[in-house]
Amino acid sequence: MGLKPEISELQEELTSWRRELHMHPELAFEEEKTSDFVAMKLEEFGLEVHRGLAHTGVVGILKSGNESGASIGLRADMDALPLAEETNLPYASRVEQKMHACGHDGHTTMLLGAAMHLSEHKNFDGTVYFIFQPAEESAGGGEVMVKEGLFDLFPMDAVYGMHNWPGMPVGEIAVRSGPVMAASDTFFVTVTGKGGHAAMPHLGIDTVVVSAQIVSALQTISSRIADPADPVVVSVTQIHGGDATNIIPEQVELAGTARSFSAATREMIEPMMRRIINGICQAHGASAEITYERGYPATINSDLETDHAAQAASRLLGPDNVRRDKGPSMGSEDFAYMLEKKPGSYIWLGAGEDRAQLHSPHYDFNDEILPIGVGYWSALVEDQLPKAS
Ligand code: NI
């Protein structure tokens, strides 16, 4: 592996930062202590620090030489999940019902490590913006930072992100051009019929039967309506209705999520859903109230910057350990909002094959990959902002 010895040597220090963050997880827009920790470290490394974007967001600015005028943004997320940790590790969460179960503590640590390494060696020419964003999990902290002027305050040529990926071997990086994570929308449906005695269904309008047909029929959006080459997922994840075995409920509530990659497919989901639900309701004399909410857009990597990411990863890990063939994930990611405004690339960093999955109460960030993440960020900066020789 082409990991510099001075980065390998950071293993112990990085692990202690990561575990410190892990013990004190904070949820969306509450990352006060985490952002204090980040700002303190950045100042220690001699970076200019900007705070306050999206409330708890932090941006560290590192300049070197700057004859080129080139600039790059590197982004990490800082928030935890509302989940009780079940790892029993000595450094497990000290906060009830809060856990870094997605490894954002590791992402924050790796970006801090890169800031430390690059500030010591300054082996680049240009400006590096280290972006620490709040609220990735569901509240869209990345979108808020963009709206509050991230790219106006800090004009950068391109922006890069990464996520640790359990299931992929340590020492591998996956890089993909085009869509990598899906757009994520949510829907809520209330079906209203006519409640009554379960033994006399002819006198009522059965919302349970109508809802069952809706759940089945919504699956035709992906299997019969969308282009089979353009993935879409519609999952009904909640059904609430009824309190007794002998009563037909007046109302049933359904909710779920829709995932897609292309804008055209995403545009199609809501009207198709309305047509199917209203059509089934009409056939049975029921009615439906439908709320469809747009969430994160698809995360789409630009071609050139994805080649840059692959080049840095390849220099670090060797070309055989850089996967360009890994398919996209139907998960979603609010780095998408940054990629809507700037070219860039979001990569997956192998976290080990036999590790607990993201968002599991047994998830344990693999500290072994901390120096690899630092090495990748540093290689990317050195490649993209080369020092004049
Ligand atoms: Ni995550």
Coordinates of C-alpha atoms and ligand atoms in Angstrom, one line a residue:
M1 CA 0.0 0.0 0.0
G2 CA 1.3 3.5 -0.9
L3 CA 0.4 4.9 2.5
K4 CA 3.0 7.3 3.7
P5 CA 4.7 6.2 7.0
E6 CA 3.9 9.6 8.6
I7 CA 0.2 8.9 8.0
S8 CA 0.3 5.2 9.2
E9 CA 1.9 6.6 12.4
L10 CA -1.2 8.6 13.1
Q11 CA -3.2 5.4 13.8
E12 CA -3.2 5.7 17.5
E13 CA -4.0 9.4 17.7
L14 CA -6.8 9.1 15.1
T15 CA -8.3 6.2 17.0
S16 CA -8.4 8.2 20.2
W17 CA -10.2 11.1 18.5
R18 CA -12.6 8.8 16.8
R19 CA -13.5 7.0 20.1
E20 CA -13.8 10.3 21.9
L21 CA -16.4 11.5 19.3
H22 CA -18.1 8.0 19.4
M23 CA -18.7 8.3 23.1
H24 CA -20.5 11.6 22.8
P25 CA -22.8 11.3 19.8
E26 CA -25.1 14.3 18.9
L27 CA -28.1 14.4 16.6
A28 CA -28.9 16.7 13.6
F29 CA -28.2 20.4 14.2
E30 CA -27.2 19.6 17.8
E31 CA -23.6 18.9 17.0
E32 CA -22.3 21.6 19.5
K33 CA -19.6 19.6 21.3
T34 CA -18.6 17.8 18.0
S35 CA -18.2 21.1 16.2
D36 CA -16.3 22.6 19.1
F37 CA -13.9 19.6 19.0
V38 CA -13.5 20.0 15.2
A39 CA -12.9 23.8 15.4
M40 CA -10.4 23.4 18.3
K41 CA -8.4 20.8 16.3
L42 CA -8.4 22.9 13.1
E43 CA -7.2 25.9 15.1
E44 CA -4.5 23.8 16.6
F45 CA -3.3 22.9 13.1
G46 CA -3.2 26.6 12.2
L47 CA -6.2 26.7 9.9
E48 CA -8.5 29.6 9.5
V49 CA -11.9 28.4 10.9
H50 CA -15.4 29.5 9.9
R51 CA -18.3 28.5 12.0
G52 CA -22.1 28.9 12.0
L53 CA -23.2 27.7 8.5
A54 CA -26.2 25.5 9.1
H55 CA -25.9 26.3 12.8
T56 CA -23.2 23.8 13.7
G57 CA -21.3 23.6 10.4
V58 CA -17.5 24.2 10.4
V59 CA -15.3 25.1 7.5
G60 CA -11.5 25.0 7.9
I61 CA -9.4 26.9 5.3
L62 CA -5.9 25.9 4.5
K63 CA -3.8 27.8 1.9
S64 CA -0.4 26.9 0.6
G65 CA 1.6 28.7 -2.1
N66 CA -1.4 29.6 -4.1
E67 CA 0.2 30.6 -7.3
S68 CA -2.2 28.3 -9.1
G69 CA -5.4 29.8 -7.6
A70 CA -6.8 26.2 -7.5
S71 CA -9.2 25.1 -4.8
I72 CA -10.8 22.0 -3.6
G73 CA -13.5 21.1 -1.0
L74 CA -13.5 18.0 1.1
R75 CA -16.6 17.1 3.1
A76 CA -17.3 15.0 6.2
D77 CA -20.6 14.6 8.1
M78 CA -20.8 14.9 12.0
D79 CA -24.2 13.7 13.1
A80 CA -25.3 10.5 14.9
L81 CA -28.5 8.5 14.9
P82 CA -31.3 8.1 17.4
L83 CA -30.5 4.5 18.3
A84 CA -29.4 2.6 21.4
E85 CA -26.0 1.1 21.0
E86 CA -25.6 -2.6 21.7
T87 CA -21.9 -3.2 21.1
N88 CA -20.8 -3.2 24.8
L89 CA -17.5 -1.8 23.7
P90 CA -15.4 0.2 26.2
Y91 CA -15.9 3.3 24.1
A92 CA -19.6 2.7 23.4
S93 CA -22.0 5.7 23.4
R94 CA -22.3 7.4 26.7
V95 CA -25.6 9.0 25.6
E96 CA -28.9 7.1 25.8
Q97 CA -30.7 6.5 22.5
K98 CA -27.9 8.2 20.5
M99 CA -25.2 6.4 18.5
H100 CA -22.7 7.0 15.8
A101 CA -24.0 4.0 13.9
C102 CA -23.1 5.3 10.4
G103 CA -19.5 6.1 11.1
H104 CA -19.7 9.9 10.8
D105 CA -17.4 10.0 13.9
G106 CA -14.9 8.2 11.6
H107 CA -15.5 10.5 8.7
T108 CA -15.0 13.6 10.9
T109 CA -11.8 12.0 12.3
M110 CA -10.4 11.2 8.8
L111 CA -11.0 14.7 7.5
L112 CA -9.4 16.2 10.7
G113 CA -6.4 13.8 10.1
A114 CA -6.1 15.1 6.6
A115 CA -6.2 18.7 7.8
M116 CA -3.4 17.9 10.3
H117 CA -1.3 16.1 7.7
L118 CA -1.7 18.7 5.0
S119 CA -1.1 21.6 7.3
E120 CA 2.2 20.0 8.5
H121 CA 3.5 19.1 5.0
K122 CA 1.8 21.7 2.8
N123 CA 2.7 19.6 -0.2
F124 CA 0.2 21.3 -2.5
D125 CA -0.4 24.7 -4.1
G126 CA -3.8 26.3 -3.7
T127 CA -6.7 26.4 -1.1
V128 CA -8.3 23.4 0.6
Y129 CA -11.7 23.8 2.3
F130 CA -12.4 21.2 5.0
I131 CA -16.2 21.1 5.2
F132 CA -17.8 19.5 8.4
Q133 CA -21.5 19.4 7.9
P134 CA -24.3 18.7 10.4
A135 CA -27.4 16.7 10.0
E136 CA -26.7 14.3 7.1
E137 CA -29.0 11.5 8.3
S138 CA -32.4 13.0 7.5
A139 CA -32.5 16.8 8.1
G140 CA -30.4 17.9 5.1
G141 CA -27.6 19.8 6.8
G142 CA -25.7 19.8 3.5
E143 CA -28.6 21.5 1.8
V144 CA -28.7 24.1 4.5
M145 CA -25.0 24.9 4.2
V146 CA -25.4 25.3 0.4
K147 CA -28.4 27.6 0.9
E148 CA -26.6 29.7 3.5
G149 CA -23.8 30.3 1.0
L150 CA -21.2 27.6 1.4
F151 CA -20.0 28.0 -2.2
D152 CA -20.2 31.8 -2.3
L153 CA -18.2 32.2 0.9
F154 CA -15.8 29.5 -0.2
P155 CA -15.5 29.3 -4.0
M156 CA -14.1 25.9 -4.8
D157 CA -13.4 24.2 -8.1
A158 CA -14.8 20.8 -7.0
V159 CA -16.1 19.1 -3.9
Y160 CA -15.5 15.5 -2.7
G161 CA -17.1 13.2 -0.2
M162 CA -16.7 9.7 1.1
H163 CA -18.5 7.1 3.2
N164 CA -17.1 4.0 5.0
W165 CA -18.6 0.9 3.5
P166 CA -19.0 -2.3 5.6
G167 CA -19.1 -5.4 3.4
M168 CA -16.2 -4.1 1.2
P169 CA -12.7 -5.2 2.2
V170 CA -10.3 -2.9 4.0
G171 CA -7.9 -1.4 1.5
E172 CA -10.4 -1.1 -1.3
I173 CA -12.1 2.0 -2.6
A174 CA -15.1 2.0 -4.9
V175 CA -15.5 4.9 -7.3
R176 CA -18.3 5.4 -9.8
S177 CA -19.3 8.0 -12.3
G178 CA -22.9 9.1 -12.6
P179 CA -25.6 8.2 -10.0
V180 CA -24.2 6.5 -6.9
M181 CA -27.0 7.1 -4.3
A182 CA -30.7 7.4 -4.9
A183 CA -33.2 10.2 -4.6
S184 CA -35.3 9.6 -1.6
D185 CA -39.0 10.7 -1.3
T186 CA -41.6 9.8 1.3
F187 CA -45.4 9.4 1.0
F188 CA -48.3 9.3 3.4
V189 CA -51.8 8.0 2.4
T190 CA -55.0 8.0 4.4
V191 CA -57.7 5.8 2.9
T192 CA -61.2 6.6 4.0
G193 CA -64.1 4.2 3.6
K194 CA -67.1 3.4 5.7
G195 CA -66.5 1.6 8.9
G196 CA -68.9 -0.9 10.3
H197 CA -69.6 -4.5 11.5
A198 CA -67.1 -6.9 10.1
A199 CA -69.9 -9.5 9.7
M200 CA -71.8 -7.1 7.4
P201 CA -69.2 -5.9 4.9
H202 CA -71.9 -5.1 2.3
L203 CA -73.0 -2.2 4.5
G204 CA -69.6 -0.6 4.7
I205 CA -66.6 0.2 2.5
D206 CA -63.6 -1.9 3.6
T207 CA -60.5 0.2 3.9
V208 CA -58.4 -2.8 4.7
V209 CA -59.2 -4.5 1.4
V210 CA -58.7 -1.3 -0.5
S211 CA -55.4 -0.7 1.2
A212 CA -54.2 -4.2 0.5
Q213 CA -54.9 -3.6 -3.2
I214 CA -53.1 -0.3 -3.1
V215 CA -49.9 -1.9 -1.6
S216 CA -49.9 -4.6 -4.3
A217 CA -50.6 -2.2 -7.1
L218 CA -47.9 0.3 -6.1
Q219 CA -45.4 -2.4 -7.0
T220 CA -46.3 -2.1 -10.6
I221 CA -44.6 1.3 -10.7
S222 CA -41.3 -0.4 -10.6
S223 CA -42.2 -3.7 -12.4
R224 CA -44.6 -2.4 -15.2
I225 CA -44.4 1.4 -15.5
A226 CA -40.7 2.4 -15.1
D227 CA -38.1 1.6 -17.6
P228 CA -36.6 -1.7 -16.3
A229 CA -33.1 -0.3 -17.0
D230 CA -33.8 2.7 -14.7
P231 CA -34.1 1.5 -11.1
V232 CA -36.9 2.6 -8.9
V233 CA -38.1 1.3 -5.5
V234 CA -41.5 1.9 -3.9
S235 CA -41.7 0.4 -0.4
V236 CA -44.8 0.7 1.7
T237 CA -43.3 0.5 5.2
Q238 CA -46.2 1.3 7.5
I239 CA -49.9 0.2 7.6
H240 CA -52.0 1.4 10.5
G241 CA -55.7 0.6 10.9
G242 CA -58.2 -1.1 13.0
D243 CA -58.6 -1.9 16.7
A244 CA -60.8 -4.9 16.8
T245 CA -61.4 -8.2 15.0
N246 CA -65.1 -7.5 14.4
I247 CA -64.9 -3.9 13.1
I248 CA -64.1 -2.7 9.6
P249 CA -62.0 0.5 10.2
E250 CA -63.2 3.7 8.8
Q251 CA -59.6 4.7 7.9
V252 CA -56.3 3.1 7.2
E253 CA -53.0 4.9 7.0
L254 CA -50.2 3.9 4.8
A255 CA -46.7 5.3 4.5
G256 CA -43.4 4.5 2.8
T257 CA -40.5 5.6 0.7
A258 CA -39.7 5.9 -3.1
R259 CA -36.2 5.8 -4.4
S260 CA -35.0 6.6 -7.9
F261 CA -31.9 7.8 -9.8
S262 CA -33.0 9.7 -12.9
A263 CA -35.0 12.9 -12.8
A264 CA -37.5 11.6 -15.3
T265 CA -38.3 8.5 -13.2
R266 CA -38.5 10.6 -10.1
E267 CA -41.0 13.0 -11.8
M268 CA -43.1 10.0 -12.8
I269 CA -43.5 8.4 -9.3
E270 CA -45.9 10.9 -7.6
P271 CA -48.5 11.2 -10.5
M272 CA -48.5 7.4 -11.0
M273 CA -48.9 6.8 -7.3
R274 CA -51.9 9.2 -7.3
R275 CA -53.4 7.6 -10.3
I276 CA -53.2 4.1 -8.9
I277 CA -54.4 5.0 -5.4
N278 CA -57.2 7.2 -6.5
G279 CA -58.3 4.7 -9.2
I280 CA -58.5 1.8 -6.7
C281 CA -60.3 4.0 -4.2
Q282 CA -62.8 5.1 -6.8
A283 CA -63.4 1.5 -7.8
H284 CA -64.5 0.7 -4.3
G285 CA -66.2 4.0 -3.3
A286 CA -63.4 5.0 -0.9
S287 CA -61.3 8.1 -1.0
A288 CA -57.7 8.9 -0.3
E289 CA -55.6 11.8 0.9
I290 CA -52.1 11.6 -0.4
T291 CA -49.0 13.6 0.7
Y292 CA -45.9 13.2 -1.3
E293 CA -42.7 14.8 0.0
R294 CA -39.5 15.2 -1.9
G295 CA -36.4 14.3 0.1
Y296 CA -32.7 14.2 -0.9
P297 CA -32.0 14.2 -4.7
A298 CA -29.9 11.6 -6.3
T299 CA -26.1 11.8 -5.7
I300 CA -24.5 12.1 -9.1
N301 CA -20.7 12.1 -9.5
S302 CA -19.2 14.0 -12.4
D303 CA -17.0 12.1 -14.8
L304 CA -13.8 14.1 -14.6
E305 CA -13.7 14.4 -10.8
T306 CA -14.5 10.7 -10.5
D307 CA -11.4 10.0 -12.6
H308 CA -9.5 12.3 -10.2
A309 CA -10.8 10.4 -7.2
A310 CA -9.9 7.0 -8.8
Q311 CA -6.4 8.3 -9.6
A312 CA -5.8 9.3 -6.0
A313 CA -7.2 6.1 -4.7
S314 CA -5.1 4.1 -7.2
R315 CA -1.9 5.9 -6.2
L316 CA -2.7 5.1 -2.6
L317 CA -4.0 1.5 -2.8
G318 CA -2.9 0.3 -6.2
P319 CA -5.1 0.0 -9.2
D320 CA -6.3 -3.5 -8.4
N321 CA -7.9 -2.2 -5.2
V322 CA -9.9 0.6 -6.9
R323 CA -13.3 -0.8 -8.0
R324 CA -14.9 1.1 -10.8
D325 CA -17.6 -1.6 -11.3
K326 CA -19.6 -1.4 -8.0
G327 CA -23.3 -0.7 -8.7
P328 CA -25.1 2.3 -7.1
S329 CA -26.9 2.1 -3.8
M330 CA -30.6 2.8 -3.4
G331 CA -29.7 4.5 -0.1
S332 CA -29.5 8.3 -0.1
E333 CA -27.1 11.0 0.9
D334 CA -27.4 14.7 1.3
F335 CA -23.9 15.3 -0.2
A336 CA -26.2 15.2 -3.3
Y337 CA -27.0 18.9 -2.7
M338 CA -23.4 19.9 -2.9
L339 CA -23.0 17.9 -6.1
E340 CA -26.0 19.7 -7.6
K341 CA -23.9 22.9 -7.4
K342 CA -20.3 21.8 -7.9
P343 CA -18.6 19.0 -9.9
G344 CA -17.2 16.3 -7.6
S345 CA -17.2 12.7 -6.5
Y346 CA -18.4 10.6 -3.6
I347 CA -16.6 7.4 -3.0
W348 CA -16.9 4.3 -0.8
L349 CA -14.1 3.3 1.5
G350 CA -14.0 -0.4 2.3
A351 CA -14.5 -1.0 6.0
G352 CA -14.2 -4.8 6.1
E353 CA -16.2 -7.7 4.9
D354 CA -17.5 -9.1 8.2
R355 CA -18.5 -5.9 9.8
A356 CA -22.0 -5.0 11.1
Q357 CA -24.0 -2.9 8.6
L358 CA -24.5 0.8 8.8
H359 CA -27.4 1.9 11.1
S360 CA -27.2 -1.4 13.0
P361 CA -27.1 -1.1 16.9
H362 CA -24.1 -3.5 16.6
Y363 CA -22.2 -1.3 14.1
D364 CA -18.6 -0.6 15.1
F365 CA -16.5 1.8 12.9
N366 CA -13.3 0.0 11.8
D367 CA -10.5 2.2 13.1
E368 CA -8.1 0.4 10.9
I369 CA -9.3 2.4 7.9
L370 CA -8.7 5.8 9.6
P371 CA -5.2 6.3 8.1
I372 CA -6.4 5.1 4.7
G373 CA -9.1 7.8 4.7
V374 CA -6.5 10.4 5.6
G375 CA -4.2 9.0 2.9
Y376 CA -6.9 9.3 0.3
W377 CA -7.8 12.9 1.1
S378 CA -4.1 13.8 1.1
A379 CA -3.4 12.1 -2.2
L380 CA -6.4 13.8 -3.7
V381 CA -5.3 17.2 -2.7
E382 CA -1.7 16.6 -3.8
D383 CA -2.9 15.4 -7.2
Q384 CA -5.4 18.1 -7.8
L385 CA -3.5 21.0 -6.4
P386 CA 0.1 20.1 -7.5
K387 CA 3.0 22.0 -6.2
A388 CA 4.9 23.8 -8.9
S389 CA 8.2 22.0 -9.4
Ligands
NI1 NI -23.8 7.9 6.8

